[in-house]
Amino acid sequence: MADSFAELGFAKLDLSRKDRTGMPETIYCAGKTKEQLAKILKTFAEQKIAVLGTRCSQEQADFVKTEGLVIEYDECSKTLVLKSGTMAHLKGRIAVCTGGTADLPVAEEAARTAEFFGAKVDRFYDVGVAGIHRLFAKLEEIRKAEVIIAVAGMEGALAGVLAGLVEAPVIAVPTSVGYGASFNGLSALLTMLNSCAEGISVVNIDNGFGAAVTACKILRRIK
Amino acid sequence: MADSFAELGFAKLDLSRKDRTGMPETIYCAGKTKEQLAKILKTFAEQKIAVLGTRCSQEQADFVKTEGLVIEYDECSKTLVLKSGTMAHLKGRIAVCTGGTADLPVAEEAARTAEFFGAKVDRFYDVGVAGIHRLFAKLEEIRKAEVIIAVAGMEGALAGVLAGLVEAPVIAVPTSVGYGASFNGLSALLTMLNSCAEGISVVNIDNGFGAAVTACKILRRIK
Amino acid sequence: MADSFAELGFAKLDLSRKDRTGMPETIYCAGKTKEQLAKILKTFAEQKIAVLGTRCSQEQADFVKTEGLVIEYDECSKTLVLKSGTMAHLKGRIAVCTGGTADLPVAEEAARTAEFFGAKVDRFYDVGVAGIHRLFAKLEEIRKAEVIIAVAGMEGALAGVLAGLVEAPVIAVPTSVGYGASFNGLSALLTMLNSCAEGISVVNIDNGFGAAVTACKILRRIK
Amino acid sequence: MADSFAELGFAKLDLSRKDRTGMPETIYCAGKTKEQLAKILKTFAEQKIAVLGTRCSQEQADFVKTEGLVIEYDECSKTLVLKSGTMAHLKGRIAVCTGGTADLPVAEEAARTAEFFGAKVDRFYDVGVAGIHRLFAKLEEIRKAEVIIAVAGMEGALAGVLAGLVEAPVIAVPTSVGYGASFNGLSALLTMLNSCAEGISVVNIDNGFGAAVTACKILRRIK
Amino acid sequence: MADSFAELGFAKLDLSRKDRTGMPETIYCAGKTKEQLAKILKTFAEQKIAVLGTRCSQEQADFVKTEGLVIEYDECSKTLVLKSGTMAHLKGRIAVCTGGTADLPVAEEAARTAEFFGAKVDRFYDVGVAGIHRLFAKLEEIRKAEVIIAVAGMEGALAGVLAGLVEAPVIAVPTSVGYGASFNGLSALLTMLNSCAEGISVVNIDNGFGAAVTACKILRRIK
Amino acid sequence: MADSFAELGFAKLDLSRKDRTGMPETIYCAGKTKEQLAKILKTFAEQKIAVLGTRCSQEQADFVKTEGLVIEYDECSKTLVLKSGTMAHLKGRIAVCTGGTADLPVAEEAARTAEFFGAKVDRFYDVGVAGIHRLFAKLEEIRKAEVIIAVAGMEGALAGVLAGLVEAPVIAVPTSVGYGASFNGLSALLTMLNSCAEGISVVNIDNGFGAAVTACKILRRIK
Amino acid sequence: MADSFAELGFAKLDLSRKDRTGMPETIYCAGKTKEQLAKILKTFAEQKIAVLGTRCSQEQADFVKTEGLVIEYDECSKTLVLKSGTMAHLKGRIAVCTGGTADLPVAEEAARTAEFFGAKVDRFYDVGVAGIHRLFAKLEEIRKAEVIIAVAGMEGALAGVLAGLVEAPVIAVPTSVGYGASFNGLSALLTMLNSCAEGISVVNIDNGFGAAVTACKILRRIK
Amino acid sequence: MADSFAELGFAKLDLSRKDRTGMPETIYCAGKTKEQLAKILKTFAEQKIAVLGTRCSQEQADFVKTEGLVIEYDECSKTLVLKSGTMAHLKGRIAVCTGGTADLPVAEEAARTAEFFGAKVDRFYDVGVAGIHRLFAKLEEIRKAEVIIAVAGMEGALAGVLAGLVEAPVIAVPTSVGYGASFNGLSALLTMLNSCAEGISVVNIDNGFGAAVTACKILRRIK
C-alpha cells in the first residue's frame, strides 16, 4: 500500500485515495473549525483533487469562500463541492424518493453525493405512503433506476412499499423528521429494518451520504 | 351506582355491568387457575350472563368443559364464549385486516370479540404492504366498513397505508410477530404511532381484544 | 382517482382532497420556511379552500399576515385557520379533558382542529386523577359526549379512569409534560397503552391534531 | 459494632441483626440450592431466631420440611416463615391495595412480610382504577391505615389515585403483570414515578417485600 | 367533600386543601407565565393561605415581587415561599444527605419544602460513597433523624449505603447530575430501585419536592 | 398485474411471482404448522415451482419428507430447498464472511439463499477483528467478490473493517450472538449502522436471508 | 506473523498463540456441540497446550471426560481446565470481591481464569454495601492486592465504594443477578460506568473471564 | 484516617488526599460557578497543592486568571492545571489512540490528565479502523506502551482491533461523537463492552479523565 498522506497536525489527508479505491475524496465538515476546513480544502485544491464536503454550515461555507476557494454550496443539503479536473461518470440511474417535504435535506445530501460520484439521479419527492396514489403515479419512472434510495421519517414505511413494487435493490434512509414517539428517527429505523419486503438494506438515521456511496458502489458493478 | 357483585374471595364479579355500561362481560383468562376460571364461569352461567374469555389456554378450556359448562373454544385466537340469552346486534360492519398469516391469532381475537359484542365482521387476511396489489384487490370491500382494525407486526406499515385510502377511522394493533429489531412488537407500535396518515389510533401490542371493544363502542354511536 | 394537484416545486398541494375524502385540508407548518407557508396558503386561498395549519410559530403567523392573508392565529395551540366558504357541521359532541394546566396547548390543538372539522367541542381542563373529585364534579357533562379525548402527561392515568366511567370511546393523547422519568412523554404513552379499562386507543405524544381527526371520523359515522 | 456471624462457606449469617437494627432476619431464597436453604434455616433455628424466606419455591419448601424444620409456607406469595419466640408487634395498620387479581402474589408478599415484622395488615384487593367505584366503596376503611401499599401492574394508576384521596404516605409497588408495551413492569414503574399526586414513593418491580419493610420502618416511628 | 375552588380560567385553585388534607398549598411554577403565577399567588394571599412555589425561575420571582407580593425566593433550589399566618410544626427531624455538591439544588428543594411543611431539617452535603469516610464522620448525627432523604446522581449508591447503616426509612432521590451513561438520571434511578439494602423507596429524578412531601407525611404519623 | 394466486385459506400463494419479479419463491417456515408447510410445498411442487424455506425446524423438515416431498434440508442454517426445473444463474461472486464460529447459522442462511437464487458464493468464516491477521490472510480472495456479506455478533466490527479494505458494497448482518450488553444483537446492529467506513448498509438482526436477497438483486445489475 | 493453525472445518485453532501473546489458550464453550468441544480439546492435548474452557455445561464436561480427556471441571463457575506442562506464574495478587452470594458463579469464573493464567487470587465474598461493616472488616486484606475485581449485581455499588478506599485499579463486573428494574444487569452496568470514584473500568455483564484477563495483563506489567 | 479538610460551605476540600492515596487532587469544574472555582483553587494554591481541573469552560478559566491565579488552560481538552512543587513521575508509557479527529477533546483530556499524574504519553490520533492501514503504520510504536487508551465514537471498533494486536491492557473510552443511531455514544459503549478481544475494560462515555486515572494506577504497579 503505497499511500501518500498530507499531515496537517489535526488530521491526516489521504491524497491517493481515488487511485486506490476509485472513490473520490469527501470531508465530514461538522465538528471542524472553519479554519481547519479551509486548510484541508486548500491542500486538496493544490493537489487538483475534487472534494465533497457534507454537513457543512453556511458559516463554514462563507468563510471558505472568503479564503479564495471556488466552491459550490447547497444550503438545503449542507453540501459543498470543490471541483477539479474531469469528474467520474457511472452507468445506470439512481432514484431518490422521499416520504415528505421535511425529508428533503437528507434526500438532497444523497442526491448531490451521488452526482458528485458520477451518477445520474432522478428525484421523486413527496411520494409517501399516506397518499399512496402519488407514489403509483411515478412508479414507472422509478422502475427505470438500477438502485433506489428511499428516504423517510416518522413511520418510515416508504422503503417497504417500494421494495414490494420494484426489482432494484432499495437502500433505506431513516430520517429524524417527526416528534414524540418517533424518538429522533428510531421509529423509522426500526420500521425499515423490519420490513418483510425483499431487497432492503438500511443506513444510519439521516445518513443520505452513506446511502449514496453504497448506491454508487452498486452502479460500479455494472460493467 | 347500585351495582351487584359476587364476591368469590379471589375476585369480585360485576353482575350488573351490562345494564350499567351496555357492554357484555369479559374475562382475561391468563394468570387464573383452571379451577378459578371454572368457578367464575359457573357464577355467570347461573346468572344467565353471556361471557367472553380471552387468552384462554387449551388446557383451561378442556377443564371448563369437563366441569359441565357449555362453551365454544377457538384455538387460534384462544377465545372462549359462554352464550346466554339473546346476544346484542350492532349496526355497521368492521373490517379486520392483517399484514401476514402470522398475525392471525391477534386478528381472530379482534374478530371474535367484535362478533361476541354484536358486530358484523369482514376478514381481510394477508394483505400486507410488501405485496400491496393484494391490498388494492380488496380495497372496495374494505371501504364498506364503518371501522377498520389493522393488525400488523414487523414493520407495521399496513395501518398507515390503509388510513390513506379509506374514510373510516382505523384502529391499529401492533403484533409481536417478527424477530431481531422488531423487539417483540416495539417496531410495529412505533410505526403506527408515527403514521402521518390521518385517523389512526393505536392499542397495546397483540391487543386484538382492546381494538374490538373500541370498534364496537364506535359502532354504538351509529344511531 | 382524478385528483388535481398544484405543484409548488417544494410540495405537491392536493386540491381535490375534500371532495375525495370529505376531510378539509390541513398543513403541518413546522419545518417549512415562512415564505413556503405563505405560498401554500395563497394557493389554497385562490382556490377558495379552507385550511387549518398546526405547529405554526408566532413568527410564521405574523409573516403570513403581512403577506395580506386573512387568518386566525391561536398562540396557545399554535394553530392557524384560513376560512373559506361554508364550513362543515358534524353531529354529536366531543369532550376534550386534560390532566393539568400544562397540557393545555395539546388540548387546544385537539379542540380547535375538531372545531375546524365541524365538531362541537366541550372543554374540561385540569381534571387530573391526583384530585379526582374535580373529575367527578364534571362527569355528568362529560358523559354527554359521543367521543372523549383525554390529554395527559406525567403519569397519564386520566384516560384509564375516564374509560372506566363512560360509555363513549376514549382517544388518549399522551403529552411530553413532565421531567425526569417521564422521558418526554414515554411514561404517559405506556400508561395509556396498558390501561385495562376498555375502549381506549392512543395517538402519538403531543398529537392533539391526530386525536381530533380520529374523533371527527367517528362523529361522521353518526348518520 | 460487635456483630456475631455464622460463616457457612457459601454465606455469612448475621446472628445479631435484630439486636442491632430492630428488624428480624429475612432470606431471599431464589438462587440458593435447597440444601443451602435448609442449612441456613437450621442455623437460625438453633439460635432461636425467627426468619422470613421470600421467593421460595414449592420444591425448596418441601425439602426444608423433609429436613425436619417446622415452617409455614404460602404458595401464592412464595413466602416461608420459621417462627421462634415472641414476635414483634407494631402500632398502627398497613393497607395493602391491588389493582387486579393478577397482582395478588406481590401483594401477599408485602402483606405477609409486614405481618412477620409485627404489623396489622388490611387487604383491599381488586380495587383498580378501571372500575373506580370498587375503590370508593372501600375508601373509608383504607383511610384508617397509617401507611398504604399500592400494588399494580399494567397502567399502574392505582397509586396516584389513592395518594390523591388519603393523608397517609403511599408506597407504590409496580408489578410485571401485563403484556406487550407493559415491558415487564416498566410501564407501571414509570407511571408511579411520574404521579403528580403527593406522598408517593416507589420500590422495584414486584418488590412486595421491600415495600413492606419500608412500611414497617414507618410504623416504628409511631411512638 | 365540600371543597371551595377559585376558578381562574387557566386553573382551578383549591382553597380548602389544607383543611381537607392537612398539607399546605404548593404550586409547580414551571410552564406558567409570570402573569399567571402572580395572579395565582395574589388569590392565595387574599385568602391568607401560605404557598410554596417550586421550579420558579429568577425571572418569575422578580416579576412577582414587582407586583407587590411579599415572597422569599431561593435561587439555588428555585423555590418561592409566600408566608401567611402560623405555619405548621411537625415532630421529629429529617436528614437531607447528598452525594456531591452538584446535587445541591435538588437537596435544597427537598430541605426547603420540608421546612415549609413544618419539619426540622438537618443538611449533610457532599457525603457521597466515593469518599465514604466523610459519610462515617457524620453517621451519628444522621442517625438522629426519623426519616432520611438521600439525594445522589451518577452512580446513586448513597441511598443503599445509608439504608444499610440506619434504622429510619430512606427516601431516595436520583438526580440528573452526570454525563454519558448516566442518561440524565436513569443510572441513579435504577441503582436506587435495585438496592438490596432494606427500607428504601424512590421518587422521580430530581424530585426533591416529592421526597420532602413523603417525608413529612411520615413525620405526621409520629403522634 | 395479471397475477395468479392459490388460496389455501390460511395463506394466499403467489404463483406468478418469478415471472413478475424475476426472484424465485421463498417461505418463512417459523410460525406455520407442519401440516400447513407441507400443504404449501405440495402446491408449489404441483406447479413445478422451486421454493426455498427458511427458519425451518428439523421437525417440520422430517414431516414434510414423510409426506412424500423431495427436499434438501440443512440443519445448521435451518433452510429447506424444493428444487424444480432449471435454476437461475447470476454473474459475479458473493463473499460471505463471519466474525466467529457462532455466527455460522446466519452466514449459512445467507450463503444457501444466495446459492438458491443462482449466485456463486465464497465462504470466509472465523475472520473476526479480534484476530485480524486471519482476515488479512484472506483479503485478496475476498476482494474478488462483487458483493460482500459481513456477518458478526457481539461488537460487530467486521463490517466496518472490511468496508475500509474493499471496493465492493458490504451488506452487514448483525447477529444475536453474545450475552449481557450485546442485548440480543442490538450492540452489533448499532456498531454497523454507525460505521464510518463507506459503502455499508445493514439488514435486521440474524437476517441472513435478507442480506442474500439484496446481494442477488445487486448481482442482477451486472449485465 | 508466522502463526500455525489447526483447521477443524468448523473452527481455526491458533496453536502458536501463547508464544505470540504470552497468554494461554481459552475456549468459549457455549454454542459448541459436545463433539466439537471434545475435538478441539483433543487437538490441544495432542500439542501439549493447556486450555481453559468457560461457559461449559455439566453435560459438555461429562462427555469430554467419557472421551478420555483428563480435565478439571467446576460446576459453580462452569469452567474446565485441561492442564499441560508448567503453568505460568505471575507476580502480585488479585482480590476478587462480590456483593452477594448470588454473584458467586461470575466471581469464580474470574478467580479460576486468573489462577489458570498464573495469578494468586484472594476471594472476598458477600461483602456488599448493604452491610458495609462486612467490607470494612476485610479492607486491610483487600488492600494487599495489586488489582481488584469487584463483582456485583442489582445496585452494583460495590465497585465505587471499593475504589474510594484502595489505591489499586478496580475492574468492575456487573452481574445479571436481580429482578425487575435490574434489567438483567443493565442497572449494575450503568452504576459502575457512572461511579465518581477514581480508577474503575468496567467489562461486560457477567464477564468474569474478561475481568480476569485484564487483571492478569496488569500483573504482567509488574517487572 | 486522620484527614484534613477545608470546609468552604458549598464543598469540603480534601487536603490530605495525595498523602493518603498517592494520587494528586482534581476538580470537576462543570456545574460550579466561576467564583466557587476560583475560591477552591485559591485554597489549594495556599496549601501548595497542585490541582487538575477538568470540563473547565473558557469563561471559567478566564475568570480564574483575572483573580490572580497562575494556571495553564487547554481549550481543546477543557483542562486547567495549577502547578505546585515537584510533580510525580511514573515509570512506563501510555499510548492514547483515537479513531477520528472529532475524538480529540476526549483524547486530550486523557493525555493531559495522565501527564499531570506523572505519566509519559504518546499520542496516535486518527488511526480508526475505517482506514486500518493508518493503524498498522503505527503499530510498532503503540506496542511500546504499558497501557493503551483507545478513544473512539460512532462504531467504536478501535479498542477491539487494538486489543487483538497488543499485549498491554486496553482501556476503552467511548465518545459521544456521531449522530443518529450512535445515540450520543451508546453505540460505541456497547461495541467496546462486547468486544471479544481480550484485555479490554471500559469507562463512561467521554470520560478521558477516568481512563487516564486507571492507566496511571496501572503504571504505579510497575515497581
PDB file of N, CA, C and O in Angstrom, chain D residues 17 21 26 146 166-167 193-194 198-202 204 209 213-214 217-218 220-223, chain E residues 17 21 26 146 166-167 193-194 198-202 204 209 213-214 217-218 220-223:
ATOM      1  N   ARG D  17     -28.396  -9.341  63.999  1.00  0.00           N
ATOM      2  CA  ARG D  17     -29.045  -8.280  63.224  1.00  0.00           C
ATOM      3  C   ARG D  17     -30.215  -7.637  63.966  1.00  0.00           C
ATOM      4  O   ARG D  17     -30.360  -6.418  63.981  1.00  0.00           O
ATOM      5  N   THR D  21     -30.479  -3.725  64.605  1.00  0.00           N
ATOM      6  CA  THR D  21     -31.349  -2.864  63.793  1.00  0.00           C
ATOM      7  C   THR D  21     -32.813  -2.930  64.188  1.00  0.00           C
ATOM      8  O   THR D  21     -33.618  -2.140  63.703  1.00  0.00           O
ATOM      9  N   THR D  26     -34.319 -12.016  57.407  1.00  0.00           N
ATOM     10  CA  THR D  26     -35.019 -12.484  56.202  1.00  0.00           C
ATOM     11  C   THR D  26     -34.025 -13.109  55.236  1.00  0.00           C
ATOM     12  O   THR D  26     -32.843 -12.782  55.238  1.00  0.00           O
ATOM     13  N   GLU D 146     -52.128   3.755  58.569  1.00  0.00           N
ATOM     14  CA  GLU D 146     -51.067   4.743  58.744  1.00  0.00           C
ATOM     15  C   GLU D 146     -50.145   4.774  57.511  1.00  0.00           C
ATOM     16  O   GLU D 146     -49.470   5.768  57.264  1.00  0.00           O
ATOM     17  N   VAL D 166     -56.020  10.091  50.138  1.00  0.00           N
ATOM     18  CA  VAL D 166     -55.709   9.781  51.544  1.00  0.00           C
ATOM     19  C   VAL D 166     -54.627  10.709  52.078  1.00  0.00           C
ATOM     20  O   VAL D 166     -53.939  11.378  51.332  1.00  0.00           O
ATOM     21  N   GLU D 167     -54.470  10.702  53.406  1.00  0.00           N
ATOM     22  CA  GLU D 167     -53.428  11.517  54.035  1.00  0.00           C
ATOM     23  C   GLU D 167     -52.138  10.737  54.244  1.00  0.00           C
ATOM     24  O   GLU D 167     -51.063  11.326  54.308  1.00  0.00           O
ATOM     25  N   LEU D 193     -43.638   6.607  39.246  1.00  0.00           N
ATOM     26  CA  LEU D 193     -42.609   7.621  39.487  1.00  0.00           C
ATOM     27  C   LEU D 193     -43.082   8.998  39.046  1.00  0.00           C
ATOM     28  O   LEU D 193     -42.654  10.015  39.592  1.00  0.00           O
ATOM     29  N   ASN D 194     -43.955   9.052  38.048  1.00  0.00           N
ATOM     30  CA  ASN D 194     -44.387  10.326  37.484  1.00  0.00           C
ATOM     31  C   ASN D 194     -45.690  10.855  38.064  1.00  0.00           C
ATOM     32  O   ASN D 194     -46.188  11.878  37.601  1.00  0.00           O
ATOM     33  N   GLU D 198     -49.323  13.716  45.644  1.00  0.00           N
ATOM     34  CA  GLU D 198     -48.236  13.911  46.602  1.00  0.00           C
ATOM     35  C   GLU D 198     -48.145  12.767  47.604  1.00  0.00           C
ATOM     36  O   GLU D 198     -49.163  12.227  48.044  1.00  0.00           O
ATOM     37  N   GLY D 199     -46.915  12.424  47.953  1.00  0.00           N
ATOM     38  CA  GLY D 199     -46.716  11.455  49.023  1.00  0.00           C
ATOM     39  C   GLY D 199     -46.520  10.029  48.557  1.00  0.00           C
ATOM     40  O   GLY D 199     -46.698   9.090  49.327  1.00  0.00           O
ATOM     41  N   ILE D 200     -46.119   9.863  47.293  1.00  0.00           N
ATOM     42  CA  ILE D 200     -45.864   8.532  46.752  1.00  0.00           C
ATOM     43  C   ILE D 200     -44.368   8.298  46.652  1.00  0.00           C
ATOM     44  O   ILE D 200     -43.636   9.145  46.158  1.00  0.00           O
ATOM     45  N   SER D 201     -43.909   7.133  47.090  1.00  0.00           N
ATOM     46  CA  SER D 201     -42.550   6.711  46.763  1.00  0.00           C
ATOM     47  C   SER D 201     -42.638   5.278  46.274  1.00  0.00           C
ATOM     48  O   SER D 201     -43.594   4.571  46.557  1.00  0.00           O
ATOM     49  N   VAL D 202     -41.638   4.850  45.511  1.00  0.00           N
ATOM     50  CA  VAL D 202     -41.754   3.652  44.696  1.00  0.00           C
ATOM     51  C   VAL D 202     -40.627   2.668  45.015  1.00  0.00           C
ATOM     52  O   VAL D 202     -39.507   3.078  45.315  1.00  0.00           O
ATOM     53  N   ASN D 204     -38.839  -1.347  43.710  1.00  0.00           N
ATOM     54  CA  ASN D 204     -38.570  -2.098  42.477  1.00  0.00           C
ATOM     55  C   ASN D 204     -39.811  -2.899  42.026  1.00  0.00           C
ATOM     56  O   ASN D 204     -40.692  -3.222  42.835  1.00  0.00           O
ATOM     57  N   PHE D 209     -41.843  -7.319  49.167  1.00  0.00           N
ATOM     58  CA  PHE D 209     -41.040  -7.389  50.378  1.00  0.00           C
ATOM     59  C   PHE D 209     -40.485  -6.016  50.760  1.00  0.00           C
ATOM     60  O   PHE D 209     -40.633  -5.552  51.885  1.00  0.00           O
ATOM     61  N   VAL D 213     -41.081  -3.681  54.167  1.00  0.00           N
ATOM     62  CA  VAL D 213     -40.025  -3.266  55.094  1.00  0.00           C
ATOM     63  C   VAL D 213     -40.082  -1.766  55.311  1.00  0.00           C
ATOM     64  O   VAL D 213     -40.010  -1.276  56.446  1.00  0.00           O
ATOM     65  N   THR D 214     -40.211  -1.013  54.223  1.00  0.00           N
ATOM     66  CA  THR D 214     -40.307   0.438  54.359  1.00  0.00           C
ATOM     67  C   THR D 214     -41.531   0.817  55.187  1.00  0.00           C
ATOM     68  O   THR D 214     -41.455   1.679  56.080  1.00  0.00           O
ATOM     69  N   LYS D 217     -40.845   0.213  58.788  1.00  0.00           N
ATOM     70  CA  LYS D 217     -39.922   1.213  59.333  1.00  0.00           C
ATOM     71  C   LYS D 217     -40.674   2.507  59.647  1.00  0.00           C
ATOM     72  O   LYS D 217     -40.320   3.236  60.574  1.00  0.00           O
ATOM     73  N   ILE D 218     -41.708   2.796  58.844  1.00  0.00           N
ATOM     74  CA  ILE D 218     -42.532   3.978  59.127  1.00  0.00           C
ATOM     75  C   ILE D 218     -43.359   3.736  60.384  1.00  0.00           C
ATOM     76  O   ILE D 218     -43.427   4.602  61.273  1.00  0.00           O
ATOM     77  N   ARG D 220     -42.690   1.998  62.871  1.00  0.00           N
ATOM     78  CA  ARG D 220     -41.810   2.073  64.042  1.00  0.00           C
ATOM     79  C   ARG D 220     -41.569   3.508  64.500  1.00  0.00           C
ATOM     80  O   ARG D 220     -41.089   3.726  65.613  1.00  0.00           O
ATOM     81  N   ARG D 221     -41.872   4.490  63.627  1.00  0.00           N
ATOM     82  CA  ARG D 221     -41.763   5.908  64.034  1.00  0.00           C
ATOM     83  C   ARG D 221     -42.884   6.287  64.984  1.00  0.00           C
ATOM     84  O   ARG D 221     -42.798   7.307  65.666  1.00  0.00           O
ATOM     85  N   ILE D 222     -43.999   5.542  64.982  1.00  0.00           N
ATOM     86  CA  ILE D 222     -45.153   5.887  65.821  1.00  0.00           C
ATOM     87  C   ILE D 222     -44.844   5.500  67.243  1.00  0.00           C
ATOM     88  O   ILE D 222     -44.891   4.329  67.598  1.00  0.00           O
ATOM     89  N   LYS D 223     -44.488   6.496  68.048  1.00  0.00           N
ATOM     90  CA  LYS D 223     -44.063   6.135  69.414  1.00  0.00           C
ATOM     91  C   LYS D 223     -45.191   6.271  70.405  1.00  0.00           C
ATOM     92  O   LYS D 223     -46.080   7.069  70.230  1.00  0.00           O
TER      93      LYS D 223
ATOM     94  N   ARG E  17     -57.831  23.000  50.638  1.00  0.00           N
ATOM     95  CA  ARG E  17     -56.960  21.830  50.639  1.00  0.00           C
ATOM     96  C   ARG E  17     -56.354  21.527  52.006  1.00  0.00           C
ATOM     97  O   ARG E  17     -56.324  20.388  52.451  1.00  0.00           O
ATOM     98  N   THR E  21     -56.767  18.019  53.804  1.00  0.00           N
ATOM     99  CA  THR E  21     -55.681  17.032  53.828  1.00  0.00           C
ATOM    100  C   THR E  21     -54.616  17.331  54.870  1.00  0.00           C
ATOM    101  O   THR E  21     -53.746  16.502  55.113  1.00  0.00           O
ATOM    102  N   THR E  26     -49.178  24.116  47.423  1.00  0.00           N
ATOM    103  CA  THR E  26     -47.938  24.268  46.662  1.00  0.00           C
ATOM    104  C   THR E  26     -48.255  24.493  45.192  1.00  0.00           C
ATOM    105  O   THR E  26     -49.314  24.095  44.711  1.00  0.00           O
ATOM    106  N   GLU E 146     -35.658  10.931  61.957  1.00  0.00           N
ATOM    107  CA  GLU E 146     -36.754   9.961  61.855  1.00  0.00           C
ATOM    108  C   GLU E 146     -36.931   9.490  60.408  1.00  0.00           C
ATOM    109  O   GLU E 146     -37.462   8.411  60.154  1.00  0.00           O
ATOM    110  N   VAL E 166     -28.602   2.710  58.900  1.00  0.00           N
ATOM    111  CA  VAL E 166     -29.552   3.400  59.786  1.00  0.00           C
ATOM    112  C   VAL E 166     -30.830   2.591  59.950  1.00  0.00           C
ATOM    113  O   VAL E 166     -31.101   1.670  59.185  1.00  0.00           O
ATOM    114  N   GLU E 167     -31.620   2.956  60.939  1.00  0.00           N
ATOM    115  CA  GLU E 167     -32.907   2.293  61.183  1.00  0.00           C
ATOM    116  C   GLU E 167     -34.066   2.984  60.472  1.00  0.00           C
ATOM    117  O   GLU E 167     -35.070   2.357  60.145  1.00  0.00           O
ATOM    118  N   LEU E 193     -33.501   1.860  42.792  1.00  0.00           N
ATOM    119  CA  LEU E 193     -34.597   0.880  42.776  1.00  0.00           C
ATOM    120  C   LEU E 193     -34.084  -0.532  43.058  1.00  0.00           C
ATOM    121  O   LEU E 193     -34.808  -1.367  43.587  1.00  0.00           O
ATOM    122  N   ASN E 194     -32.840  -0.811  42.708  1.00  0.00           N
ATOM    123  CA  ASN E 194     -32.296  -2.148  42.846  1.00  0.00           C
ATOM    124  C   ASN E 194     -31.506  -2.374  44.123  1.00  0.00           C
ATOM    125  O   ASN E 194     -30.939  -3.451  44.300  1.00  0.00           O
ATOM    126  N   GLU E 198     -32.414  -2.601  52.958  1.00  0.00           N
ATOM    127  CA  GLU E 198     -33.847  -2.588  53.253  1.00  0.00           C
ATOM    128  C   GLU E 198     -34.329  -1.207  53.678  1.00  0.00           C
ATOM    129  O   GLU E 198     -33.640  -0.495  54.403  1.00  0.00           O
ATOM    130  N   GLY E 199     -35.542  -0.872  53.247  1.00  0.00           N
ATOM    131  CA  GLY E 199     -36.160   0.348  53.734  1.00  0.00           C
ATOM    132  C   GLY E 199     -35.985   1.544  52.825  1.00  0.00           C
ATOM    133  O   GLY E 199     -36.172   2.672  53.256  1.00  0.00           O
ATOM    134  N   ILE E 200     -35.682   1.299  51.554  1.00  0.00           N
ATOM    135  CA  ILE E 200     -35.524   2.389  50.588  1.00  0.00           C
ATOM    136  C   ILE E 200     -36.740   2.462  49.686  1.00  0.00           C
ATOM    137  O   ILE E 200     -37.203   1.452  49.178  1.00  0.00           O
ATOM    138  N   SER E 201     -37.266   3.666  49.486  1.00  0.00           N
ATOM    139  CA  SER E 201     -38.233   3.863  48.420  1.00  0.00           C
ATOM    140  C   SER E 201     -37.790   5.089  47.638  1.00  0.00           C
ATOM    141  O   SER E 201     -37.062   5.933  48.150  1.00  0.00           O
ATOM    142  N   VAL E 202     -38.247   5.195  46.385  1.00  0.00           N
ATOM    143  CA  VAL E 202     -37.630   6.112  45.439  1.00  0.00           C
ATOM    144  C   VAL E 202     -38.675   7.050  44.845  1.00  0.00           C
ATOM    145  O   VAL E 202     -39.819   6.643  44.634  1.00  0.00           O
ATOM    146  N   ASN E 204     -39.222  10.353  41.702  1.00  0.00           N
ATOM    147  CA  ASN E 204     -38.779  10.690  40.344  1.00  0.00           C
ATOM    148  C   ASN E 204     -37.423  11.405  40.360  1.00  0.00           C
ATOM    149  O   ASN E 204     -37.047  12.016  41.358  1.00  0.00           O
ATOM    150  N   PHE E 209     -38.901  17.857  45.875  1.00  0.00           N
ATOM    151  CA  PHE E 209     -40.207  18.209  46.439  1.00  0.00           C
ATOM    152  C   PHE E 209     -40.988  16.973  46.872  1.00  0.00           C
ATOM    153  O   PHE E 209     -41.467  16.880  48.006  1.00  0.00           O
ATOM    154  N   VAL E 213     -42.358  15.810  50.641  1.00  0.00           N
ATOM    155  CA  VAL E 213     -43.765  15.612  50.988  1.00  0.00           C
ATOM    156  C   VAL E 213     -43.958  14.240  51.638  1.00  0.00           C
ATOM    157  O   VAL E 213     -44.617  14.103  52.672  1.00  0.00           O
ATOM    158  N   THR E 214     -43.367  13.220  51.052  1.00  0.00           N
ATOM    159  CA  THR E 214     -43.465  11.887  51.636  1.00  0.00           C
ATOM    160  C   THR E 214     -42.858  11.862  53.033  1.00  0.00           C
ATOM    161  O   THR E 214     -43.437  11.305  53.973  1.00  0.00           O
ATOM    162  N   LYS E 217     -45.213  13.451  55.411  1.00  0.00           N
ATOM    163  CA  LYS E 217     -46.358  12.581  55.694  1.00  0.00           C
ATOM    164  C   LYS E 217     -45.959  11.500  56.695  1.00  0.00           C
ATOM    165  O   LYS E 217     -46.790  11.051  57.497  1.00  0.00           O
ATOM    166  N   ILE E 218     -44.710  11.080  56.664  1.00  0.00           N
ATOM    167  CA  ILE E 218     -44.241  10.110  57.660  1.00  0.00           C
ATOM    168  C   ILE E 218     -44.127  10.768  59.033  1.00  0.00           C
ATOM    169  O   ILE E 218     -44.592  10.222  60.029  1.00  0.00           O
ATOM    170  N   ARG E 220     -45.799  13.097  60.180  1.00  0.00           N
ATOM    171  CA  ARG E 220     -47.153  13.301  60.723  1.00  0.00           C
ATOM    172  C   ARG E 220     -47.695  12.037  61.392  1.00  0.00           C
ATOM    173  O   ARG E 220     -48.695  12.099  62.112  1.00  0.00           O
ATOM    174  N   ARG E 221     -47.099  10.885  61.145  1.00  0.00           N
ATOM    175  CA  ARG E 221     -47.508   9.642  61.836  1.00  0.00           C
ATOM    176  C   ARG E 221     -47.043   9.636  63.284  1.00  0.00           C
ATOM    177  O   ARG E 221     -47.541   8.841  64.092  1.00  0.00           O
ATOM    178  N   ILE E 222     -46.007  10.436  63.599  1.00  0.00           N
ATOM    179  CA  ILE E 222     -45.465  10.442  64.961  1.00  0.00           C
ATOM    180  C   ILE E 222     -46.415  11.186  65.857  1.00  0.00           C
ATOM    181  O   ILE E 222     -46.471  12.411  65.844  1.00  0.00           O
ATOM    182  N   LYS E 223     -47.180  10.453  66.642  1.00  0.00           N
ATOM    183  CA  LYS E 223     -48.209  11.137  67.433  1.00  0.00           C
ATOM    184  C   LYS E 223     -47.754  11.359  68.877  1.00  0.00           C
ATOM    185  O   LYS E 223     -46.932  10.625  69.386  1.00  0.00           O
TER     186      LYS E 223
END
